CSV table of C-alpha atoms in Angstrom, one decimal:
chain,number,residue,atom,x,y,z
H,13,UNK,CA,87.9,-112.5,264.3
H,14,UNK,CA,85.9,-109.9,265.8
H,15,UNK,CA,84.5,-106.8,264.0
H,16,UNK,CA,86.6,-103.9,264.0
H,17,UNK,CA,84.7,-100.8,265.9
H,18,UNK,CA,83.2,-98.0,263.5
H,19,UNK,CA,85.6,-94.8,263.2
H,20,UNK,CA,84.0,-91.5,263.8
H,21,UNK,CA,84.4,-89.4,261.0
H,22,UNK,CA,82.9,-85.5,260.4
H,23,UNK,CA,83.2,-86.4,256.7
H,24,UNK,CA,80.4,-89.6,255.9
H,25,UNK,CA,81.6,-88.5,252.3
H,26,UNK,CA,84.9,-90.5,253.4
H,27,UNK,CA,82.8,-93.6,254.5
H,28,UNK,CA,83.2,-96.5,251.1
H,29,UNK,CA,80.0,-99.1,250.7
H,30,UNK,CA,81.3,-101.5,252.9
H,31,UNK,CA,81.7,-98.8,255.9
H,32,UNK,CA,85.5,-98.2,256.2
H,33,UNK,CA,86.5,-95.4,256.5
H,34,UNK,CA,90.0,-93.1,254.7
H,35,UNK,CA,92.4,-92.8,257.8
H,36,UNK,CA,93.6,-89.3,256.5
H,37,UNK,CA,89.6,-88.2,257.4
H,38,UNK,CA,89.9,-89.6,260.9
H,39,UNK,CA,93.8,-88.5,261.1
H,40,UNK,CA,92.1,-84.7,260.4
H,41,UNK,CA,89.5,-85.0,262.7
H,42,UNK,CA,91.6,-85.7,265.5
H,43,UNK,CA,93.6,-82.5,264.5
H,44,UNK,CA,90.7,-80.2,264.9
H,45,UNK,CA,89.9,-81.9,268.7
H,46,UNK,CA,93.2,-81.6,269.7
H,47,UNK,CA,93.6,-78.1,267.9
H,48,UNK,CA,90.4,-77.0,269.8
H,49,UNK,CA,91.6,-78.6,273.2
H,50,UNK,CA,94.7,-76.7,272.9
H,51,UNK,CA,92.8,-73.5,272.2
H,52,UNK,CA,90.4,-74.0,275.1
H,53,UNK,CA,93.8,-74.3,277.2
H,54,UNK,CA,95.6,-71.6,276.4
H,55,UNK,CA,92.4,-69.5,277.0
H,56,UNK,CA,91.9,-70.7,280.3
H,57,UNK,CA,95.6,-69.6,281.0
H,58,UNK,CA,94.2,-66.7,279.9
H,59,UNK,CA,90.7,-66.6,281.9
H,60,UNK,CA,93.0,-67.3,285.2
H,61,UNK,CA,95.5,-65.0,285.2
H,62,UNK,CA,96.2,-63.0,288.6
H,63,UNK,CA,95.4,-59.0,288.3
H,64,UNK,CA,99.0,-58.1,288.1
H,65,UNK,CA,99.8,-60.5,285.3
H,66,UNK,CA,96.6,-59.0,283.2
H,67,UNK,CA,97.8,-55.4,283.9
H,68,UNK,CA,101.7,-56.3,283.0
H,69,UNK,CA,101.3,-58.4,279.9
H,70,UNK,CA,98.1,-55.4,279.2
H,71,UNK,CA,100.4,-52.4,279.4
H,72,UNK,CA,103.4,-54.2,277.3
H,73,UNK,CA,101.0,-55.2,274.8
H,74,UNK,CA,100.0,-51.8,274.2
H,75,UNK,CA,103.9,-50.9,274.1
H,76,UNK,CA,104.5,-53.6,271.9
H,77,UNK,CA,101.7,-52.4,269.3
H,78,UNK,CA,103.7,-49.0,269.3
H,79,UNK,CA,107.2,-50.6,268.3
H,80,UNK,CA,105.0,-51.5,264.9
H,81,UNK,CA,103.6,-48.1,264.2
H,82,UNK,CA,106.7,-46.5,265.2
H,83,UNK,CA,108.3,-48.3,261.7
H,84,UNK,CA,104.6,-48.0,260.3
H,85,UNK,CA,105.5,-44.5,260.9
H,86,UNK,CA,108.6,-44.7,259.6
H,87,UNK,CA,108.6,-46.3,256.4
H,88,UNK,CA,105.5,-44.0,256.0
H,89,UNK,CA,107.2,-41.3,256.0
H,90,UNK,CA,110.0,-42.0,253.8
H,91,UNK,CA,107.8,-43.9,251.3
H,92,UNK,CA,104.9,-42.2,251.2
H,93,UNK,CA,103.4,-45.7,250.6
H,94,UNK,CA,100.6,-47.2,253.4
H,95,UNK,CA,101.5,-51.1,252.0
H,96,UNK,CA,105.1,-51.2,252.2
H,97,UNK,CA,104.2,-48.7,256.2
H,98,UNK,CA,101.8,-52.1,256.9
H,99,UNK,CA,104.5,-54.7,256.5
H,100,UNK,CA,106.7,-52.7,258.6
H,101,UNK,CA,103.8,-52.6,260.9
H,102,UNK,CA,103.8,-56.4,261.1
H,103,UNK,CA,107.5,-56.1,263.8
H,104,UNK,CA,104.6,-55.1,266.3
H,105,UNK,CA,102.4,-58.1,266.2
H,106,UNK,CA,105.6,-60.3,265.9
H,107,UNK,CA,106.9,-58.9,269.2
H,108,UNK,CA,103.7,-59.1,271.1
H,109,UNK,CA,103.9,-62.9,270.2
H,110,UNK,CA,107.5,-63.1,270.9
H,111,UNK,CA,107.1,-61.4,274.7
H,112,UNK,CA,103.6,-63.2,274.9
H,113,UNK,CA,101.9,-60.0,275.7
H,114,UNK,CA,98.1,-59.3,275.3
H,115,UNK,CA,96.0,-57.7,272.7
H,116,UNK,CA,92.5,-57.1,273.9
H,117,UNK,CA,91.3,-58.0,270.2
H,118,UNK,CA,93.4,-61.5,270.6
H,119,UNK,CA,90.8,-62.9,273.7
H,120,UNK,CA,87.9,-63.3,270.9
H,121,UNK,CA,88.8,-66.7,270.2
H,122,UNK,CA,90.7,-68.7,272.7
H,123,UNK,CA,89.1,-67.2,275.6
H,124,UNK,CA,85.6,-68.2,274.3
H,125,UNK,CA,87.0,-71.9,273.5
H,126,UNK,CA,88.1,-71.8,277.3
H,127,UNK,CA,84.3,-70.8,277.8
H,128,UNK,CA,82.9,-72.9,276.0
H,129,UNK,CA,84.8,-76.5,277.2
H,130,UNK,CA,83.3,-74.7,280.7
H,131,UNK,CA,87.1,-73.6,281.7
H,132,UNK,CA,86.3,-70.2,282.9
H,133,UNK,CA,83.3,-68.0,283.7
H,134,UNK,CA,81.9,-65.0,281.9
H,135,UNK,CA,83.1,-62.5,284.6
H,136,UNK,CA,86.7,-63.7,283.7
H,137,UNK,CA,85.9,-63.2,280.2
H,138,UNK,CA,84.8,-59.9,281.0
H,139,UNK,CA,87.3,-58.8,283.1
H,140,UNK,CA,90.6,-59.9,280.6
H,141,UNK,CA,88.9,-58.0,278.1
H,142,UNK,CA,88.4,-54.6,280.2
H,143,UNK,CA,91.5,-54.9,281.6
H,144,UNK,CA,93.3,-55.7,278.7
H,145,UNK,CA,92.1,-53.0,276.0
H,146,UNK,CA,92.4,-50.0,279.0
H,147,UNK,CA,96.0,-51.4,280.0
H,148,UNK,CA,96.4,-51.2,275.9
H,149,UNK,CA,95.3,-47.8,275.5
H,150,UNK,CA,97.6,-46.7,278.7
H,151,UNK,CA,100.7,-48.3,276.9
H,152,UNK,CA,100.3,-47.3,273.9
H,153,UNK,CA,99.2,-43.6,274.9
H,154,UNK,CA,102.9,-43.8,276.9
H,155,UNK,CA,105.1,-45.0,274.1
H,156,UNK,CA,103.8,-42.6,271.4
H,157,UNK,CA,104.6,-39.5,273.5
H,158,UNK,CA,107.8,-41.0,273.4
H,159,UNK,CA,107.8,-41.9,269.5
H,160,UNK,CA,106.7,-37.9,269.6
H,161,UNK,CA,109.9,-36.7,271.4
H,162,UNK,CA,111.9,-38.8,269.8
H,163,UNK,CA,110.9,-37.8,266.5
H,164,UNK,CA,108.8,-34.6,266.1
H,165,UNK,CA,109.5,-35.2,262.3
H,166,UNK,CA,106.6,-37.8,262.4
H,167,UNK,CA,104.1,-35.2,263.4
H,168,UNK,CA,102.3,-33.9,260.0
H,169,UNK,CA,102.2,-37.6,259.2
H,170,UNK,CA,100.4,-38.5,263.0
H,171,UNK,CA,97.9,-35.8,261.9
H,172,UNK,CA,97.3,-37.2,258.2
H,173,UNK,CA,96.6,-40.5,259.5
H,174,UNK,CA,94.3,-39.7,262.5
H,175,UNK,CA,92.2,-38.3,260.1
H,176,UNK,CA,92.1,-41.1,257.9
H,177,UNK,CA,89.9,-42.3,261.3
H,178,UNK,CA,88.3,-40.0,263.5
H,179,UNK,CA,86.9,-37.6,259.9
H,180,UNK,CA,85.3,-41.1,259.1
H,181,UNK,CA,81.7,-40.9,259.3
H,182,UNK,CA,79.9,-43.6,260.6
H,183,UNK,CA,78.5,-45.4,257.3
H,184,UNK,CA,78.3,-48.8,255.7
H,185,UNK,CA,82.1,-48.3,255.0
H,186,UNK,CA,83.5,-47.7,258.4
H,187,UNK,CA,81.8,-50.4,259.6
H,188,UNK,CA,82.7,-52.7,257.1
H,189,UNK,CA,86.3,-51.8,257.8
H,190,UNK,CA,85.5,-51.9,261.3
H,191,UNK,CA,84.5,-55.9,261.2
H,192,UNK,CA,87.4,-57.0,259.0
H,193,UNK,CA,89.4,-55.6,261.3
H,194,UNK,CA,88.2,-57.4,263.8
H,195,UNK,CA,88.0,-60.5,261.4
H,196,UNK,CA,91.3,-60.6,260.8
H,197,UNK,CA,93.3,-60.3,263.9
H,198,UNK,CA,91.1,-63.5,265.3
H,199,UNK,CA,92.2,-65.4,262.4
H,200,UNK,CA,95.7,-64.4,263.0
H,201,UNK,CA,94.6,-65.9,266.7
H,202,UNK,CA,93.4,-69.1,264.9
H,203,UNK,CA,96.6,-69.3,262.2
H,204,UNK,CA,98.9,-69.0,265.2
H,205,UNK,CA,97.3,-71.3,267.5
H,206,UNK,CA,97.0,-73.9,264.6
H,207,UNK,CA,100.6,-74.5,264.3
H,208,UNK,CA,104.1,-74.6,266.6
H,209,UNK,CA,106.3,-73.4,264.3
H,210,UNK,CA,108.0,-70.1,265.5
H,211,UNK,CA,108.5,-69.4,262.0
H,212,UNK,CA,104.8,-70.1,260.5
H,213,UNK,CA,103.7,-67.7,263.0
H,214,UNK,CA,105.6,-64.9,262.1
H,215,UNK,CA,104.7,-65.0,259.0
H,216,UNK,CA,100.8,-65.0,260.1
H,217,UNK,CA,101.8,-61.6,262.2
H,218,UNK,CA,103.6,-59.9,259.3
H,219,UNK,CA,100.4,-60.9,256.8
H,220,UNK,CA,98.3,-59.5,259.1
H,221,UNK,CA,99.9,-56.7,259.7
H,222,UNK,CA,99.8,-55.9,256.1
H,223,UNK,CA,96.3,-56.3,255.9
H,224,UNK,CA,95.4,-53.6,259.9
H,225,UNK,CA,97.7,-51.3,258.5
H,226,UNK,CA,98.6,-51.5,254.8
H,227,UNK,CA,94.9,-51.2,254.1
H,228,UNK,CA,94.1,-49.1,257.0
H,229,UNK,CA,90.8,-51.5,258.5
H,230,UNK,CA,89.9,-50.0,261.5
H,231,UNK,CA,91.4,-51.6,264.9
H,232,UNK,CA,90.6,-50.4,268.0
H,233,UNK,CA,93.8,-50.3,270.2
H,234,UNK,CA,95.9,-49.9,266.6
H,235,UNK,CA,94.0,-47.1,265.4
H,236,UNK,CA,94.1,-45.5,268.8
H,237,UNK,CA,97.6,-45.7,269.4
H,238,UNK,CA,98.3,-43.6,266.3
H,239,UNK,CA,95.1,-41.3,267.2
H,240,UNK,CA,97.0,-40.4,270.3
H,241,UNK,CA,100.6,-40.0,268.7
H,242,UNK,CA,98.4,-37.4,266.4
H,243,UNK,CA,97.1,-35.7,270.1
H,244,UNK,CA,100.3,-35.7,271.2
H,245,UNK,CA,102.0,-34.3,268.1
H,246,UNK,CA,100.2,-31.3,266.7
H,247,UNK,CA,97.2,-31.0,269.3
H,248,UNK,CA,95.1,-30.7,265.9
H,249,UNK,CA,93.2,-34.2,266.6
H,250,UNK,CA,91.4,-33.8,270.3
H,251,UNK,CA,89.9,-36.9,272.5
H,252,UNK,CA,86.6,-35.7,271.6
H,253,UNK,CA,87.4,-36.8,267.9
H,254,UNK,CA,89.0,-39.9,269.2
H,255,UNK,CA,85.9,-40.9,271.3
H,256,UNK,CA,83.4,-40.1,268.6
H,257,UNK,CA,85.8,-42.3,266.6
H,258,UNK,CA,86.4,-45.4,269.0
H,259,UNK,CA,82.9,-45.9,270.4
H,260,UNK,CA,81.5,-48.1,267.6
H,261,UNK,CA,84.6,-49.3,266.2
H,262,UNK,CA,85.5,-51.6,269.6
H,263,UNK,CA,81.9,-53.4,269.4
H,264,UNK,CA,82.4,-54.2,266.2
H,265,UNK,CA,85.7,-55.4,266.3
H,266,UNK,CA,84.4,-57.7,268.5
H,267,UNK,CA,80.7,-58.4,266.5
H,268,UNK,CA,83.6,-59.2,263.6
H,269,UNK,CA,86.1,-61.4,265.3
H,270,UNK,CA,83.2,-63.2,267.7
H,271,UNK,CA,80.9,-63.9,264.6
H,272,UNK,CA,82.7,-64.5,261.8
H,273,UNK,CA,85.4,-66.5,263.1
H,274,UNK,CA,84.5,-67.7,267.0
H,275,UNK,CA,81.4,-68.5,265.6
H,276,UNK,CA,82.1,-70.5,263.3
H,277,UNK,CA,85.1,-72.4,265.2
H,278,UNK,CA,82.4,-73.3,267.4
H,279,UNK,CA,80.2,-74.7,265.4
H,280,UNK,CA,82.9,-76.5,263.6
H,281,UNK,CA,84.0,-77.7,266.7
H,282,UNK,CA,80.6,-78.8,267.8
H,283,UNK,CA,80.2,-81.3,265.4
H,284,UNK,CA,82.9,-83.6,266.5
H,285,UNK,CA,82.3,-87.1,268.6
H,286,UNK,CA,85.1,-86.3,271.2
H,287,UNK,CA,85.4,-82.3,271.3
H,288,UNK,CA,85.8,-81.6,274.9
H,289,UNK,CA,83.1,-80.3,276.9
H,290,UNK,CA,82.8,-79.1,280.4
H,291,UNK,CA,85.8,-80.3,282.5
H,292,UNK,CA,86.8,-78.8,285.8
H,293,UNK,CA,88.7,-75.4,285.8
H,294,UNK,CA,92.2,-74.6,286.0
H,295,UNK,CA,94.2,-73.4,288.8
H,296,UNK,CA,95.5,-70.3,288.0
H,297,UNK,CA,99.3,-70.3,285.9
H,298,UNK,CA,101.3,-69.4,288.9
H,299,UNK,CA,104.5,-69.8,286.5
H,300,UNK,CA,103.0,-67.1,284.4
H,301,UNK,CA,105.4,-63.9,283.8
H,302,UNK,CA,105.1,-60.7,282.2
């Protein structure tokens, strides 16, 4: 009887004296090379999207972040209480997953995968993440004037929270909050990516919506969205304050989520016998919808 071929394992801690090898360890590395394939394929998706399906699923996004601050908003202002406001905040994040809508913060993980298995060029990366934070900002900016029609009631407590941000100063703290925030809405990227239930990954949305907004960390499009239902409300907040606000907080947003989680996924990922590497690229999803 012939010998058996060696099993490739991350884990040589699972490897006994005479060589074998614990399934379960092989079972889990085939779970992160799979995991990261699927990553790298839904970023490519991404990567390849036609210029009316990045504006579309852009602009809805941004509207979609606005449905959660308008109960953030809500709750806020009956409660008076920012962590009971940030699980309400979490129906936002639920329904961008649920219309599968984009979040410029959301391409600092599966886009890079995409990148990284050579699925997509840096000029694609580029341009999903310009597009998609200015199509953000546009949507949200839209739905909070209507939030601020709909409910002038809301404005003293659009003011109070604006200020929270753009009064900040520009210290050890802010940019502290400034990478968690950008830590944790890649790992909600990575939590939902990890699993197909429906259920498991509205639970990941709601948790991290408790942690963007019940702790107010600093998000770029989040923030900015209730920046400009404070504009719009009382005119006591300008876009001057907003600017001197946003400029540092989106790069590190990004220095957060790319470092801390990407990063590391990578490295992770690098280690592994059969993690995919440069395959041809994708035709662009021509079944994609927005």
């Amino acid at each position: 009887m012939g010998q058996e071929p060696a099993r490739h394992t991350d884990d040589m801690v699972a490897q006994d004296s005479e060589g074998g090898v614990d399934p379960t360890a092989d079972r889990v590395e085939e779970e992160v090379v799979e995991s990261f394939r699927g990553g790298a394929d839904k970023g490519a998706e991404r990567l390849h999207r036609s210029w009316r399906v990045l504006i579309t699923t852009g602009l809805f996004g941004g509207m979609e972040i606005g449905l959660g601050v308008l109960a953030y908003l809500a709750v806020l202002h009956e409660t008076d209480s920012h962590l009971l406001a940030g699980l309400a905040f979490g129906i936002g994040l639920v329904a961008l997953y649920l219309a599968h809508s984009e979040l410029f913060t959301e391409g600092f993980l599966l886009p890079i995968l995409a990148l990284s298995a050579g699925r997509g060029t840096l000029l694609q990366l580029l341009r999903l993440w310009m597009v998609t934070l200015v199509t953000n900002l546009a949507g949200g900016w839209v739905f909070m004037w209507l939030v601020v029609q709909g409910f002038p009631e809301f404005g003293e407590v659009l003011t109070e929270t604006a200020r929270h941000y753009v009064d900040a100063p520009l210290d050890l703290r802010s940019v502290a909050l400034s990478l968690l925030g950008g830590i944790v809405i890649t790992v909600l990227t990575r939590m939902q990516a990890g699993t197909d239930s429906d259920g498991v990954k509205v639970v990941a949305a709601f948790s991290a919506g408790f942690l963007l907004a019940g702790l107010s960390l600093f998000h770029s499009v989040l923030d900015s969205i209730l920046i400009y239902g404070a504009i719009h409300a009382e005119g006591i907040v300008s876009y001057a304050d907003w600017l001197g606000w946003f400029w540092y907080v989106v790069p590190l947003n990004m220095l957060g989520g790319l470092v801390f989680v990407t990063a590391l996924r990578l490295v992770r990922a690098s280690e592994l016998p059969d993690a995919p590497g440069p395959d041809a690229g994708v035709e662009p999803d021509r079944s994609a919808t927005a």
